[in-house]
Short mmCIF file of C-alpha atoms in Angstrom, two decimals:
data_model
loop_
_atom_site.label_atom_id
_atom_site.label_comp_id
_atom_site.label_asym_id
_atom_site.label_seq_id
_atom_site.Cartn_x
_atom_site.Cartn_y
_atom_site.Cartn_z
CA GLY A 1048 108.65 71.61 -8.98
CA LEU A 1049 105.88 73.16 -11.42
CA LEU A 1050 105.99 76.57 -12.45
CA ILE A 1051 102.92 78.26 -13.73
CA ARG A 1052 104.24 81.08 -16.18
CA ALA A 1053 102.20 83.85 -17.90
CA PRO A 1054 104.55 85.00 -20.59
CA HIS A 1055 102.22 87.44 -22.55
CA SER A 1056 99.93 90.34 -21.11
CA MET A 1057 100.11 89.18 -17.42
CA GLY A 1058 103.70 89.98 -16.86
CA ASN A 1059 104.32 87.78 -13.72
CA SER A 1060 104.69 84.28 -12.80
CA ALA A 1061 103.20 81.99 -10.06
CA SER A 1062 104.12 78.80 -8.66
CA GLY A 1063 102.28 75.70 -7.43
CA GLY A 1064 98.43 76.33 -6.13
CA PHE A 1065 96.95 77.06 -9.74
CA GLU A 1066 93.59 76.28 -10.50
CA ASP A 1067 91.78 76.89 -13.76
CA THR A 1068 88.35 77.74 -14.38
CA ASP A 1069 87.17 74.08 -14.33
CA GLY A 1070 88.82 73.85 -10.92
CA LYS A 1071 91.99 71.67 -12.15
CA THR A 1072 95.12 71.85 -10.32
CA SER A 1073 98.54 72.35 -11.61
CA SER A 1074 98.99 68.88 -10.36
CA SER A 1075 96.05 67.36 -12.54
CA LEU A 1076 97.18 69.48 -15.22
CA ARG A 1077 100.74 68.02 -15.33
CA GLN A 1078 99.22 64.43 -15.27
CA GLU A 1079 96.75 65.28 -18.03
CA ARG A 1080 99.66 66.06 -20.17
CA ARG A 1081 101.99 63.41 -18.82
CA GLU A 1082 102.49 61.98 -22.33
CA ALA A 1083 103.76 65.23 -23.86
CA TYR A 1084 106.32 65.51 -21.15
CA GLU A 1085 107.47 62.02 -21.36
CA ALA A 1086 107.75 62.60 -25.33
CA CYS A 1087 110.03 65.42 -24.51
CA ILE A 1088 112.17 63.41 -22.20
CA ALA A 1089 112.47 60.84 -24.64
CA ALA A 1090 113.41 63.04 -27.42
CA LEU A 1091 116.13 64.48 -24.84
CA ARG A 1092 117.57 61.06 -24.34
CA ALA A 1093 117.36 60.20 -27.97
CA GLU A 1094 119.53 63.40 -28.91
CA LEU A 1095 121.99 62.72 -26.04
CA ALA A 1096 122.34 59.15 -27.74
CA LEU A 1097 123.66 60.34 -31.18
CA GLU A 1098 127.13 60.84 -32.05
CA ARG A 1099 126.85 64.52 -32.68
CA ARG A 1100 125.16 64.99 -29.53
CA PRO A 1101 123.71 68.66 -28.83
CA ALA A 1102 125.44 68.96 -25.59
CA VAL A 1103 129.28 68.12 -25.20
CA LEU A 1104 130.24 66.82 -21.99
CA PRO A 1105 133.18 68.69 -20.47
CA GLN A 1106 136.63 67.12 -20.11
CA ARG A 1107 138.22 66.17 -16.79
CA HIS A 1108 141.93 67.55 -16.71
CA THR A 1109 143.41 65.36 -13.86
CA THR A 1110 146.73 66.39 -12.52
CA ALA A 1111 149.26 64.97 -10.04
CA SER A 1112 147.77 67.39 -7.41
CA ASP A 1113 144.37 66.26 -8.04
CA ASP A 1114 144.83 62.49 -6.91
CA ALA A 1115 143.19 63.56 -3.50
CA ARG A 1116 140.41 65.62 -4.82
CA PRO A 1117 137.03 64.20 -4.22
CA ARG A 1118 135.26 62.36 -7.12
CA ILE A 1119 131.55 62.69 -7.55
CA VAL A 1120 129.58 59.78 -8.33
CA LEU A 1121 125.83 60.14 -8.86
CA ARG A 1122 123.34 57.14 -8.80
CA LYS A 1123 119.76 57.22 -10.12
CA ARG A 1124 117.35 54.81 -8.57
CA PRO A 1125 114.07 53.42 -10.38
CA LEU A 1126 110.71 55.07 -9.40
CA PHE A 1127 108.84 52.94 -6.91
CA GLU A 1128 105.60 51.74 -8.24
CA HIS A 1129 103.33 54.05 -6.46
CA GLU A 1130 105.65 56.90 -7.35
CA ALA A 1131 105.31 55.89 -11.17
CA ARG A 1132 101.42 55.49 -10.91
CA ARG A 1133 101.08 59.40 -10.05
CA ASP A 1134 104.26 60.74 -11.77
CA PHE A 1135 106.88 60.10 -14.21
CA ASP A 1136 110.87 59.85 -14.33
CA VAL A 1137 112.35 63.32 -14.94
CA LEU A 1138 116.12 62.09 -14.59
CA THR A 1139 118.42 61.01 -17.39
CA ALA A 1140 121.56 59.51 -16.90
CA ASP A 1141 124.52 60.88 -19.35
CA GLY A 1142 127.88 59.75 -19.64
CA GLY A 1143 130.13 56.72 -18.26
CA ASP A 1144 131.27 55.06 -15.19
CA ASP A 1145 135.17 55.97 -15.21
CA VAL A 1146 135.29 57.62 -11.73
CA TRP A 1147 139.09 57.65 -11.40
CA GLY A 1148 140.10 58.55 -15.15
CA ASP A 1149 140.51 61.94 -16.72
CA GLY A 1150 138.28 61.77 -19.87
CA PRO A 1151 134.94 63.40 -20.30
CA ALA A 1152 132.76 63.94 -17.20
CA ALA A 1153 129.40 62.48 -16.77
CA ALA A 1154 125.93 64.40 -16.11
CA LEU A 1155 122.52 63.58 -14.76
CA TRP A 1156 120.12 65.83 -16.69
CA VAL A 1157 116.88 66.80 -14.62
CA THR A 1158 113.93 67.84 -16.70
CA ARG A 1159 111.46 70.19 -15.25
CA PRO A 1160 107.95 70.14 -16.70
CA PHE A 1161 106.00 73.56 -17.01
CA LEU A 1162 102.83 75.05 -17.88
CA ALA A 1163 102.84 78.32 -20.01
CA LEU A 1164 99.50 80.11 -19.68
CA ASP A 1165 97.99 82.12 -22.31
CA HIS A 1166 95.42 84.37 -20.81
CA ASP A 1167 93.25 86.57 -23.08
CA MET A 1168 91.80 88.50 -19.69
CA SER A 1169 88.31 87.53 -21.05
CA ALA A 1170 88.16 83.61 -21.55
CA THR A 1171 89.68 80.81 -19.93
CA LEU A 1172 93.32 80.11 -19.17
CA HIS A 1173 95.15 77.82 -21.81
CA PRO A 1174 97.83 76.16 -20.21
CA GLU A 1175 100.57 74.98 -22.78
CA PRO A 1176 103.27 71.97 -21.82
CA PHE A 1177 106.89 72.88 -22.05
CA VAL A 1178 110.06 71.65 -20.43
CA GLU A 1179 113.39 72.60 -19.34
CA SER A 1180 116.40 70.39 -18.99
CA HIS A 1181 119.45 71.17 -17.02
CA ALA A 1182 122.55 69.08 -16.68
CA PHE A 1183 124.54 68.52 -13.37
CA TYR A 1184 128.12 67.36 -13.92
CA ALA A 1185 130.07 64.59 -12.01
CA ASP A 1186 132.78 62.02 -12.43
CA ALA A 1187 130.38 59.29 -13.16
CA VAL A 1188 126.63 58.41 -13.45
CA PHE A 1189 125.04 55.15 -12.62
CA ASP A 1190 121.64 54.78 -13.69
CA GLU A 1191 118.74 52.63 -12.37
CA ARG A 1192 119.88 49.50 -14.54
CA ARG A 1193 123.52 49.52 -12.72
CA SER A 1194 123.96 47.16 -9.89
CA THR A 1195 125.29 48.16 -6.29
CA ALA A 1196 128.17 45.54 -7.16
CA GLU A 1197 128.96 47.40 -10.31
CA LEU A 1198 129.25 50.75 -8.36
CA TYR A 1199 131.29 49.20 -5.63
CA ASP A 1200 133.89 47.65 -8.63
CA ALA A 1201 134.03 51.13 -10.31
CA ALA A 1202 134.11 53.57 -7.45
CA VAL A 1203 134.94 51.81 -4.15
CA ARG A 1204 137.23 48.87 -4.69
CA PRO A 1205 140.06 51.32 -5.66
CA LEU A 1206 139.83 52.94 -2.29
CA VAL A 1207 139.75 49.49 -0.37
CA ALA A 1208 142.92 48.70 -2.53
CA GLY A 1209 144.59 51.70 -1.46
CA ALA A 1210 143.65 52.05 2.06
CA VAL A 1211 144.03 48.25 3.07
CA LEU A 1212 147.07 47.25 0.91
CA ARG A 1213 148.98 50.37 0.63
CA GLY A 1214 148.19 51.99 3.79
CA GLY A 1215 146.13 55.10 2.51
CA VAL A 1216 143.36 56.92 3.48
CA ALA A 1217 139.88 57.37 1.80
CA THR A 1218 136.43 58.17 2.47
CA VAL A 1219 133.13 57.35 0.74
CA LEU A 1220 130.27 59.77 1.53
CA CYS A 1221 126.69 58.60 0.74
CA PHE A 1222 124.67 61.74 0.54
CA GLY A 1223 120.79 62.43 -0.27
CA GLN A 1224 117.53 63.39 0.86
CA THR A 1225 115.12 60.92 2.48
CA GLY A 1226 114.31 58.04 0.22
CA SER A 1227 117.09 58.82 -2.38
CA GLY A 1228 118.48 55.33 -1.81
CA LYS A 1229 121.36 55.71 0.52
CA THR A 1230 120.19 52.85 2.96
CA HIS A 1231 120.04 50.41 0.07
CA THR A 1232 123.25 51.56 -1.33
CA THR A 1233 125.18 51.43 1.79
CA ARG A 1234 123.87 47.84 2.55
CA GLY A 1235 124.98 46.53 -0.68
CA LEU A 1236 128.38 48.33 -0.36
CA LEU A 1237 128.86 46.80 2.97
CA ASP A 1238 128.12 43.47 1.46
CA GLU A 1239 130.52 43.73 -1.30
CA LEU A 1240 133.36 44.58 1.63
CA ARG A 1241 132.48 41.98 3.43
CA GLY A 1242 134.11 39.72 0.53
CA ASP A 1243 136.74 42.24 -0.21
CA LEU A 1244 138.97 42.72 2.67
CA PRO A 1245 141.69 40.62 3.01
CA LEU A 1246 142.03 38.36 6.11
CA ASP A 1247 145.62 37.91 5.70
CA VAL A 1248 146.39 41.64 6.14
CA LEU A 1249 146.30 42.77 9.84
CA GLY A 1250 145.43 46.02 11.05
CA TRP A 1251 142.61 47.38 8.99
CA ARG A 1252 139.28 48.59 10.86
CA VAL A 1253 135.83 48.93 9.71
CA SER A 1254 133.34 51.34 10.96
CA ALA A 1255 129.81 52.30 9.77
CA VAL A 1256 127.72 55.47 11.00
CA GLU A 1257 124.83 57.21 10.24
CA VAL A 1258 124.94 60.90 10.73
CA ALA A 1259 121.52 62.81 11.17
CA GLY A 1260 122.14 66.33 12.26
CA SER A 1261 123.86 66.32 15.47
CA SER A 1262 123.01 62.42 16.22
CA VAL A 1263 125.56 59.79 15.14
CA ARG A 1264 124.82 55.98 15.06
CA ASP A 1265 127.05 53.00 14.84
CA LEU A 1266 125.69 50.84 12.08
CA LEU A 1267 127.75 47.95 13.03
CA HIS A 1268 126.61 47.86 16.39
CA ASP A 1269 122.99 47.94 15.90
CA GLY A 1270 122.74 51.72 15.67
CA ALA A 1271 124.16 52.38 19.26
CA PRO A 1272 124.98 56.22 19.82
CA CYS A 1273 128.61 57.05 18.96
CA THR A 1274 130.77 60.27 18.63
CA LEU A 1275 132.93 61.56 16.02
CA ARG A 1276 135.45 63.26 18.68
CA ASP A 1277 137.90 61.48 20.85
CA ALA A 1278 138.52 62.57 24.31
CA HIS A 1279 141.31 64.70 23.05
CA GLY A 1280 138.79 66.65 20.69
CA ALA A 1281 140.50 65.01 17.43
CA THR A 1282 137.69 64.48 14.74
CA HIS A 1283 137.34 60.88 13.80
CA VAL A 1284 134.73 57.91 14.19
CA VAL A 1285 134.78 56.61 17.65
CA PRO A 1286 132.50 53.51 17.45
CA ALA A 1287 130.00 52.59 20.10
CA ARG A 1288 131.98 49.24 21.02
CA GLY A 1289 135.24 49.41 19.31
CA HIS A 1290 136.00 48.40 15.93
CA PRO A 1291 134.81 44.80 14.63
CA ALA A 1292 137.35 42.62 13.34
CA HIS A 1293 135.50 42.01 10.24
CA PRO A 1294 132.29 43.45 8.97
CA GLY A 1295 131.10 39.99 8.46
CA HIS A 1296 131.28 39.36 12.25
CA SER A 1297 128.97 41.98 13.44
CA SER A 1298 125.15 42.61 12.85
CA ALA A 1299 126.56 45.59 10.24
CA ALA A 1300 123.47 46.83 8.16
CA ASN A 1301 120.90 44.39 9.39
CA GLY A 1302 117.90 46.52 9.41
CA ALA A 1303 119.90 49.52 10.03
CA ASP A 1304 118.75 52.81 8.39
CA ALA A 1305 122.34 53.40 7.11
CA ALA A 1306 123.74 56.70 6.24
CA THR A 1307 127.48 56.12 6.62
CA ALA A 1308 129.64 53.38 5.90
CA ALA A 1309 133.31 53.38 6.81
CA ALA A 1310 136.35 51.25 6.28
CA ALA A 1311 139.45 51.81 7.83
CA ALA A 1312 143.17 49.98 7.22
CA GLY A 1313 145.83 49.93 9.86
CA ALA A 1314 148.41 52.40 8.28
CA GLY A 1315 145.60 54.64 6.92
CA ASP A 1316 141.93 54.74 7.02
CA LEU A 1317 139.30 54.06 4.33
CA THR A 1318 136.01 55.74 5.58
CA ALA A 1319 132.67 55.42 3.80
CA ALA A 1320 130.13 57.81 5.09
CA THR A 1321 126.59 58.77 4.40
CA ASP A 1322 124.46 61.98 5.81
CA ARG A 1323 121.03 61.65 6.18
CA LYS A 1324 119.10 64.15 4.72
CA ARG A 1325 115.81 65.35 5.71
CA THR A 1326 113.72 67.30 3.29
#
């Protein structure tokens, strides 16, 4: 978002829709000052790389009672070519990929470009660029250079081991707005899962569903409709045509607009899910 501010005599602010006396919109002014904004973002990244960094990441204090708490993992995708032509990268990954540890947290910094307006009430507007950066903390952050296989190794493989080998219950939920990379990530996680589930252990199950509002689709059965409640009203994934023996034996994410991937083990369940968010 772009906020147009009048910090001096105007005494108020307006967002979007700004047009200066030359007919330039806030969007075009933002692009004209792209180099200035990108220099600010580069400076932030340089400071975060310093040993004596300006912002210290908070510590995670994991106790025995926290074993079942959700771990938050953020993944940043690269800009598409058409996006890079008309905008610039405002996300900065900060910290490591230790999903299950109790050391420092990780952060994703979001930089917002602004234009400050100095209006002398008699001449033209003189917008000056500046930025504000805010950190969103998580257990781990994966930037655009990290592969889905690396994400799987760090975040999902321990869940598979717990559910399949030790009979536990676990869930992976991929959540984000349309275009954020849920489909790409879910397909990749399913591919990794195919080669990771042991064929000599009986009883585990795999489900993959997309949740979009009140609609639920079974991604392991070509997007067939399914439900999250059984005949008795209990909440769990009820697949369209039963659980496949192995995700490699079905059409799993072939062209599916994936939002949820779930894997379940005999003595417990490993469930991975993605909620399709439209904005």
